[in-house]
mmCIF file of C-alpha atoms in Angstrom:
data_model
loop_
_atom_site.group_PDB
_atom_site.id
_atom_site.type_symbol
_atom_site.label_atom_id
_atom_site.label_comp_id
_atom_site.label_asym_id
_atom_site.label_seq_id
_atom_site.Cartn_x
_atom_site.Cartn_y
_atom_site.Cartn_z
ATOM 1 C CA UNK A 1 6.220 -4.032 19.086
ATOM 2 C CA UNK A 2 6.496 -1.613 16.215
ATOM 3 C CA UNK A 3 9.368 0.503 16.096
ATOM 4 C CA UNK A 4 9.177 4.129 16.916
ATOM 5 C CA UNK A 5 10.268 6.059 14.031
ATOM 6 C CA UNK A 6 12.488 8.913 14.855
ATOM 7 C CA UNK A 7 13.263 9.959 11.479
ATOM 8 C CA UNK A 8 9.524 10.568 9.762
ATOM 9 C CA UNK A 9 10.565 13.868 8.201
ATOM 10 C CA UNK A 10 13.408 11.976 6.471
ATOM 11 C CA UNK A 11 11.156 8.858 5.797
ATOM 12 C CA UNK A 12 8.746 11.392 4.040
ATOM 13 C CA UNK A 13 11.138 13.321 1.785
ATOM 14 C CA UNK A 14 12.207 9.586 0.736
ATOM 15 C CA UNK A 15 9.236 8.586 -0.137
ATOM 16 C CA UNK A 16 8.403 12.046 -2.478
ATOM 17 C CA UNK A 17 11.798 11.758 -3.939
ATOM 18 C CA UNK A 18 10.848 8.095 -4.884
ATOM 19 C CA UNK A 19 7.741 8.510 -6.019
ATOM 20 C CA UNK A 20 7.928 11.526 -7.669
ATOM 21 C CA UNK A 21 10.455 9.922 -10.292
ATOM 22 C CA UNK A 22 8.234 6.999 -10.366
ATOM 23 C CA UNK A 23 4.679 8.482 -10.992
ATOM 24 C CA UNK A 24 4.031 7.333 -14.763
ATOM 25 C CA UNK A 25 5.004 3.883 -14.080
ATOM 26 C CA UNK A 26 2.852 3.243 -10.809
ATOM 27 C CA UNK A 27 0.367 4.521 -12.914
ATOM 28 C CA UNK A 28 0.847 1.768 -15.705
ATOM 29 C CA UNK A 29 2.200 -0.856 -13.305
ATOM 30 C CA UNK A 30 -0.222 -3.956 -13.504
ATOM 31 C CA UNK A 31 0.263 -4.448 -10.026
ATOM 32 C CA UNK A 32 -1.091 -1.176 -8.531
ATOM 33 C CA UNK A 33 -3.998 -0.664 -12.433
ATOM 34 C CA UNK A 34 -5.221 -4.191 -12.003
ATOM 35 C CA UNK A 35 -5.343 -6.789 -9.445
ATOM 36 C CA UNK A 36 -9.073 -8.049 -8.250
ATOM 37 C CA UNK A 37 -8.285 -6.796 -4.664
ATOM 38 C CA UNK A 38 -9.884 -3.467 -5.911
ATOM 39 C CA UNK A 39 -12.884 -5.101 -7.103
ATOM 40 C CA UNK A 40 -12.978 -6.695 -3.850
ATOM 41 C CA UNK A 41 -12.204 -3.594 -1.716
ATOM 42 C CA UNK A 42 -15.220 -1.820 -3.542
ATOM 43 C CA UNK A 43 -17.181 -5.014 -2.509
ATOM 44 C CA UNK A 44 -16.126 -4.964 1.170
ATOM 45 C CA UNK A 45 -17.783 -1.362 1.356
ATOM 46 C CA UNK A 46 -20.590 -2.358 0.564
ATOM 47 C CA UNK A 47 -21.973 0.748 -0.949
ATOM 48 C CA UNK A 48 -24.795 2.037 -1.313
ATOM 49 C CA UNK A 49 -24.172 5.307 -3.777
ATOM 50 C CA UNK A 50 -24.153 8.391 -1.381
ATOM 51 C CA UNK A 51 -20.929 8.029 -0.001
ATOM 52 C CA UNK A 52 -17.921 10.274 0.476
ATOM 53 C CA UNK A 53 -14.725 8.749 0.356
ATOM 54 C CA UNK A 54 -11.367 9.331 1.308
ATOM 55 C CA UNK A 55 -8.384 7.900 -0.894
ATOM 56 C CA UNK A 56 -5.600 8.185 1.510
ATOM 57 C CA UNK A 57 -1.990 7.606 -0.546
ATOM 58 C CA UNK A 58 -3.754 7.495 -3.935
ATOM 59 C CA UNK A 59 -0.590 7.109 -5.788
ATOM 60 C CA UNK A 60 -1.555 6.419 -9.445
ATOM 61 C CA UNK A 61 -5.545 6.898 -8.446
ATOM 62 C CA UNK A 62 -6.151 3.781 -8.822
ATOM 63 C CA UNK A 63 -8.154 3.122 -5.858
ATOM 64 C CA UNK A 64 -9.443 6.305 -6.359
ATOM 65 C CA UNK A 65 -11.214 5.814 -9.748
ATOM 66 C CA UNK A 66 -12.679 2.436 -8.681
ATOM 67 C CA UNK A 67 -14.712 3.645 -5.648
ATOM 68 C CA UNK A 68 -15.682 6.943 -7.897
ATOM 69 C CA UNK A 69 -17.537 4.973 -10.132
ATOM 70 C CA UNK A 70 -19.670 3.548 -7.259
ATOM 71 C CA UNK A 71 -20.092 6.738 -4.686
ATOM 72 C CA UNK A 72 -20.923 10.246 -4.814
ATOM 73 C CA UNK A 73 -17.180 11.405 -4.099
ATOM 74 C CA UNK A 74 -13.923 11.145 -3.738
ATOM 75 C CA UNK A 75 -11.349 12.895 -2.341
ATOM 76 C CA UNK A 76 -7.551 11.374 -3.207
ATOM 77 C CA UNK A 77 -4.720 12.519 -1.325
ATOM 78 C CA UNK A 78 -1.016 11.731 -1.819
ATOM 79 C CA UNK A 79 1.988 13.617 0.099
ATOM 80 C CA UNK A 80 3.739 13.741 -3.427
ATOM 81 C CA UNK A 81 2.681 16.332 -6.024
ATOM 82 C CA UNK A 82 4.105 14.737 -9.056
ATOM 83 C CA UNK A 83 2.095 11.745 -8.112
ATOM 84 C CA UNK A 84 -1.533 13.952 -7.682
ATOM 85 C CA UNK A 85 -0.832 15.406 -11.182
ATOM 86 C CA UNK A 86 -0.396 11.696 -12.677
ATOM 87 C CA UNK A 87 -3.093 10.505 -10.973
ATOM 88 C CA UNK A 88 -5.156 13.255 -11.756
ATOM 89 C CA UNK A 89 -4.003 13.507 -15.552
ATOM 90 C CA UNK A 90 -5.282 9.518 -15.130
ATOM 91 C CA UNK A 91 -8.242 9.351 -13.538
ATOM 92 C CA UNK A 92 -9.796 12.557 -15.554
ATOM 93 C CA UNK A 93 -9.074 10.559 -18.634
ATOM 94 C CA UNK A 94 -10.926 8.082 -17.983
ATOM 95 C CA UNK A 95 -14.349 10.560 -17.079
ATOM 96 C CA UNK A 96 -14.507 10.623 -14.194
ATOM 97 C CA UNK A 97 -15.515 13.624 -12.913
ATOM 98 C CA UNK A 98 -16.649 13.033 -8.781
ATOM 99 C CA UNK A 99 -12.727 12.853 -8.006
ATOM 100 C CA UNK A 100 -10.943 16.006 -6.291
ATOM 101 C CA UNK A 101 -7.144 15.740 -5.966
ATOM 102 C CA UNK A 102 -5.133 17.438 -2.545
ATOM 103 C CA UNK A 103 -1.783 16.934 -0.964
ATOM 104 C CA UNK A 104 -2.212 15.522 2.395
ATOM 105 C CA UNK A 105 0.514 13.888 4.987
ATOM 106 C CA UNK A 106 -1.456 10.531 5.971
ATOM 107 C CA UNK A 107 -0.244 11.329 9.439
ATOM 108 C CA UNK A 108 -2.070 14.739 9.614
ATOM 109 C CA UNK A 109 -5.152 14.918 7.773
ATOM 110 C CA UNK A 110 -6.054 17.930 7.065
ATOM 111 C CA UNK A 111 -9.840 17.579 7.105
ATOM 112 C CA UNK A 112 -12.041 17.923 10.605
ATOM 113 C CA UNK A 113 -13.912 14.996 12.420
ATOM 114 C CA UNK A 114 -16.167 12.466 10.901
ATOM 115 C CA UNK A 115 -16.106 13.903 7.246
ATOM 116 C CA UNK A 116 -15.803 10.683 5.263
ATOM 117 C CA UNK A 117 -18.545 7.796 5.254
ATOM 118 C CA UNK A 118 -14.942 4.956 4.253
ATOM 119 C CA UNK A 119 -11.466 5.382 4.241
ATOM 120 C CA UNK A 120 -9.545 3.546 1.761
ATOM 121 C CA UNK A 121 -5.090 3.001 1.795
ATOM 122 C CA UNK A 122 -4.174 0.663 -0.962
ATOM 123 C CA UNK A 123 -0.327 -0.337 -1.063
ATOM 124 C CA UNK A 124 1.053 2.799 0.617
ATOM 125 C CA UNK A 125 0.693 2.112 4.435
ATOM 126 C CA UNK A 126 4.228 -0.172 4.434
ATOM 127 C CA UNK A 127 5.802 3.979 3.423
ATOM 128 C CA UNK A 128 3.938 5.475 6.549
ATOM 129 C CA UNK A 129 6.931 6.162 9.584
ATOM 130 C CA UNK A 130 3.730 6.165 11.736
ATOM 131 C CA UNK A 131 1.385 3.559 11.228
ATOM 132 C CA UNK A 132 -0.701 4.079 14.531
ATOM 133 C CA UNK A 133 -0.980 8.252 14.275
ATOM 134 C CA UNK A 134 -2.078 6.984 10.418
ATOM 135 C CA UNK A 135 -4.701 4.732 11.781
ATOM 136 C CA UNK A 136 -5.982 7.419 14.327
ATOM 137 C CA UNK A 137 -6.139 9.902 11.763
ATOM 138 C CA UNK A 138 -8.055 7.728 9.977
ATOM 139 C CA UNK A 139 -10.786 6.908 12.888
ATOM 140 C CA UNK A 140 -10.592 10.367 13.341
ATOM 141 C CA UNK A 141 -12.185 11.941 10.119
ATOM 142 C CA UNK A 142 -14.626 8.931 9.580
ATOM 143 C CA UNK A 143 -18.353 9.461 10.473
ATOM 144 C CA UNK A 144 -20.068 7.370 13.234
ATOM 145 C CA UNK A 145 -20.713 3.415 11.073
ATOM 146 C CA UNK A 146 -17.839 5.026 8.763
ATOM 147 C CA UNK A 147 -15.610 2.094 7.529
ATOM 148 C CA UNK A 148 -12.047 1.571 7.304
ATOM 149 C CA UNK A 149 -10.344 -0.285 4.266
ATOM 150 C CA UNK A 150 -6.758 -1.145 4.293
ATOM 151 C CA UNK A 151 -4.801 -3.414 0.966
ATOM 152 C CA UNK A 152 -1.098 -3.494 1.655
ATOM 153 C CA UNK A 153 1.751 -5.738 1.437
ATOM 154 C CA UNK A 154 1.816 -7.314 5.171
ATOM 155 C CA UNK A 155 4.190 -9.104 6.693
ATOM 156 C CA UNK A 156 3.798 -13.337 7.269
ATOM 157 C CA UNK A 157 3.028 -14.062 10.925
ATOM 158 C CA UNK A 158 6.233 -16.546 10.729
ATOM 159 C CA UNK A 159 9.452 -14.211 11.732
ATOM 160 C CA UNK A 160 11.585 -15.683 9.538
ATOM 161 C CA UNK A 161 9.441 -15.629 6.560
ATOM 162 C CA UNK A 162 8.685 -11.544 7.877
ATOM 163 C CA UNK A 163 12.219 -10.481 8.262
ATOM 164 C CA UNK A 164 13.052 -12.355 4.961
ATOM 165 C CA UNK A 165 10.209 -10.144 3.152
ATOM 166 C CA UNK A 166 10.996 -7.205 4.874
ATOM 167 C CA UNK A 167 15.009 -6.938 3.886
ATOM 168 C CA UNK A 168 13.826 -7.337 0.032
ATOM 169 C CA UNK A 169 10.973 -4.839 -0.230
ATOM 170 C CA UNK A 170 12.879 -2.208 1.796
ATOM 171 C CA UNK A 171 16.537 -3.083 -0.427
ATOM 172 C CA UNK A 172 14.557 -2.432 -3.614
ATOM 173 C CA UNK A 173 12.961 0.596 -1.832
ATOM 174 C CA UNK A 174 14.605 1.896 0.811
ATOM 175 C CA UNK A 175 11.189 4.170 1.411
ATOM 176 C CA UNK A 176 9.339 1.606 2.502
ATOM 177 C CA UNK A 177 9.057 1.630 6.691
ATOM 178 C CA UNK A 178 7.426 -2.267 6.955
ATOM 179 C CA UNK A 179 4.837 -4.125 5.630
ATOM 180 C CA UNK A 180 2.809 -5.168 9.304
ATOM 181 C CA UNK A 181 1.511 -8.234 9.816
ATOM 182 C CA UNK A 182 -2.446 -8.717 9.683
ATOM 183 C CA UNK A 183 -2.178 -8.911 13.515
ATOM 184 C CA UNK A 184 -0.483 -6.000 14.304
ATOM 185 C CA UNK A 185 -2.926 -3.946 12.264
ATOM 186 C CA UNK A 186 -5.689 -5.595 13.485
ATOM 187 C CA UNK A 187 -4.561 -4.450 17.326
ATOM 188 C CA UNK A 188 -3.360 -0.651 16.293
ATOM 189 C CA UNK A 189 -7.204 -0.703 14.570
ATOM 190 C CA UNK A 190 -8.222 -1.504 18.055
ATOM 191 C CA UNK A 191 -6.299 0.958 19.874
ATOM 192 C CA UNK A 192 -8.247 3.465 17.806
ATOM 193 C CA UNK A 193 -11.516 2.257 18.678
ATOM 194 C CA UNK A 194 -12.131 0.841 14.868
ATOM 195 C CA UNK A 195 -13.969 -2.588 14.941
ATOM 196 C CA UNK A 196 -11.739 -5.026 12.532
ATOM 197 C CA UNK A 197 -15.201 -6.659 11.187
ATOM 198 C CA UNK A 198 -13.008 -8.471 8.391
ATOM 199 C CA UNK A 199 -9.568 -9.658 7.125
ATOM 200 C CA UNK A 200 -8.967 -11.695 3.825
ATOM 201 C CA UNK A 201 -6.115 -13.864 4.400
ATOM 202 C CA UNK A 202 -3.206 -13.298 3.011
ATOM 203 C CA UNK A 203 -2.475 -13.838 -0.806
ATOM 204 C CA UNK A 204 0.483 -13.928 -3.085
ATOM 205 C CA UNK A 205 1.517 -11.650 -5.454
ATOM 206 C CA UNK A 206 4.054 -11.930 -8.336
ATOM 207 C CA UNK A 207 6.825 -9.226 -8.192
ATOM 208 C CA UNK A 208 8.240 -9.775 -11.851
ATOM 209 C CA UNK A 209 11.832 -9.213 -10.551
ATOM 210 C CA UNK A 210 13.064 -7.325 -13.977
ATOM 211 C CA UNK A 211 10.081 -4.891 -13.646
ATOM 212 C CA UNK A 212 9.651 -4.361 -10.112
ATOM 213 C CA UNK A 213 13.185 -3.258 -9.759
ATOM 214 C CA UNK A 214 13.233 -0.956 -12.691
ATOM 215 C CA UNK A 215 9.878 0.732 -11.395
ATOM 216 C CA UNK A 216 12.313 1.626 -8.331
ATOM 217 C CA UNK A 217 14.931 2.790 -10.367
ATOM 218 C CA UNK A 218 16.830 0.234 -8.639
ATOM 219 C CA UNK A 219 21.011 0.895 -9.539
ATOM 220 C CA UNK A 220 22.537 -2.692 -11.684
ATOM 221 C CA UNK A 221 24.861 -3.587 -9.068
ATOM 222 C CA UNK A 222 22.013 -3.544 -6.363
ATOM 223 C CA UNK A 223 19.935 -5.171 -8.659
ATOM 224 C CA UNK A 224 22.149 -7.806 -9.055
ATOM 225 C CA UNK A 225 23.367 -8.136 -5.385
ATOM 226 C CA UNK A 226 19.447 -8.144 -4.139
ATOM 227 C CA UNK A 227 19.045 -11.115 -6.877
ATOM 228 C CA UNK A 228 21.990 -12.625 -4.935
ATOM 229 C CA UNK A 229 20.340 -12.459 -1.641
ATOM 230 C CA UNK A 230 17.261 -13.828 -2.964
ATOM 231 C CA UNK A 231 18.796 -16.825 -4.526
ATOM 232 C CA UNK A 232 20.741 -17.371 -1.805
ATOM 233 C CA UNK A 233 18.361 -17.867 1.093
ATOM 234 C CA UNK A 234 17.139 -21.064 2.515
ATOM 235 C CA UNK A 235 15.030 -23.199 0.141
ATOM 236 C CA UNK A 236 11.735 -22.990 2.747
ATOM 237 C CA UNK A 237 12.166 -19.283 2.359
ATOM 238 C CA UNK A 238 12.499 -19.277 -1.427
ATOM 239 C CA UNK A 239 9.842 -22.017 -1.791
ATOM 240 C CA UNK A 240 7.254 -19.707 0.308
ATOM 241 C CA UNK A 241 8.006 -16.898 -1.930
ATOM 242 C CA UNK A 242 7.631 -18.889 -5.007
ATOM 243 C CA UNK A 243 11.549 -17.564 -6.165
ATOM 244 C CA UNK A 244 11.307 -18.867 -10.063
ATOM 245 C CA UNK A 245 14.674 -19.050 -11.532
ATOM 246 C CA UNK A 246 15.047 -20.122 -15.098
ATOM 247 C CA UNK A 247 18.960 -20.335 -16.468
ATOM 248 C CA UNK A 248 20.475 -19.488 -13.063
ATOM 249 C CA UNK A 249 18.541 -15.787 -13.082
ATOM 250 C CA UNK A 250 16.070 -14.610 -10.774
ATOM 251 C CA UNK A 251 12.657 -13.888 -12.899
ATOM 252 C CA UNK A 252 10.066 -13.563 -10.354
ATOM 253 C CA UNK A 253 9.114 -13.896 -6.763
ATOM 254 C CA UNK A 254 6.304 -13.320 -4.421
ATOM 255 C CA UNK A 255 4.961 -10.908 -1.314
ATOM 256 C CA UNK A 256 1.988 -11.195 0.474
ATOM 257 C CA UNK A 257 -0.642 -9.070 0.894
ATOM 258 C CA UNK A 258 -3.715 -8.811 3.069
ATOM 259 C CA UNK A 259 -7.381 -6.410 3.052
ATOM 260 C CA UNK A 260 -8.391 -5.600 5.824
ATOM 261 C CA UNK A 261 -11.853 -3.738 7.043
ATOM 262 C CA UNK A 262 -12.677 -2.046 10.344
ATOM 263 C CA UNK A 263 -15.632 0.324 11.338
ATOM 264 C CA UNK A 264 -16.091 2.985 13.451
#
């Protein structure tokens, strides 16, 4: 099962302190500004124009400003101020006017019942300490036919393959809790009463290692010791995660990441 988190508070001063020293370059990573899983998330709605939507961990607004071009509103929350004011700063620039900014814990929303017609998370649940009181929060504040959409880095079903991904992403960032398989969110959707009506299987995504450990702020020598570990594990592992080495250096490697719809 998942593990219970004891520590949230701590997990959730981690994350700000993180994040809040990251903000400008989530919001020019390629990763988290590009990517066709938010043209696809936008397609798995299936809007129709009306909507209200809630942008739960909005980071660089991302998410955010891709559904606001398609509904009536948005609301984008993040639990890190610096990261609202980037985000906002970002998504005003680009016009968009329908998108209100508020600092909200994931874990405690702070609107009532059935406010939102879809609730989006887009690589931020792996940070929640809670992924189940997340999940019921969500079910929570969506309307009756509301719909759920969840993009995160998950987990392989294989345990090696998991345990593998989850010592990198969490030594690069040690706020990040665990990226759960597609099965396990599939069953804490269930315990909440939210219908899982689709999952995309997973896909790959390059982590260019130089970049992805800088957006972290990640210290030489654990940058180099991490690279260590990397190269160093079994080739099934490293052939999975498509580790490219050129000149005996680590350039690039993979995680997987799923999408993931439910409705109420």
């Amino acid at each position: 099962g998942i593990p219970k988190m004891d520590n949230s508070d701590g997990i959730k001063e981690l994350v700000q302190a993180q994040f809040a020293g990251s903000a400008q370059q989530f919001v020019e990573s390629k990763l988290h500004r590009q990517g066709d899983d938010l043209q696809r998330m936008v397609d798995l709605a299936e809007l129709s124009g009306h909507e209200r939507v809630l942008d739960i961990a909005t980071g660089g607004g991302h998410t955010a400003l891709a559904f606001a071009r398609h509904v009536r509103e948005v609301v984008a929350t993040d639990l890190t101020p610096k990261m609202l004011a980037v985000a906002e700063e970002y998504v005003t620039a680009q016009g968009q006017k329908n998108v209100q900014f508020m600092r909200a814990d994931a874990e405690a929303l702070p609107f009532s019942n059935a406010e939102f017609d879809v609730v989006t998370a887009r690589l931020a649940p792996h940070h929640f300490p809670n992924p189940r009181r997340f999940v019921s929060e969500v079910a929570r504040v969506l309307l009756p036919g509301g719909r759920f959409i969840l993009d995160d880095n998950m987990g392989p079903e294989d345990d090696e393959l998991f345990d593998f991904m989850d010592r990198f992403e969490r030594w690069r960032d040690p706020s990040h809790v665990r990226a759960l398989r597609l099965s396990e969110w599939r069953s804490i959707c269930e315990d909440n009463r939210l219908r899982v009506i689709h999952t995309d299987p997973l896909t790959k995504k390059v982590y260019p290692y130089k970049e992805w450990t800088e957006r972290m702020r990640l210290p030489p020598m654990q940058t180099d010791a991490l690279a260590a570990f990397i190269l160093a594990s079994p080739e099934h592992v490293k052939e999975f995660f498509d580790v490219q080495v050129v000149d005996g250096k680590l350039q690039s490697l993979c995680a997987t990441f799923g999408i993931l719809v439910a409705v109420t």
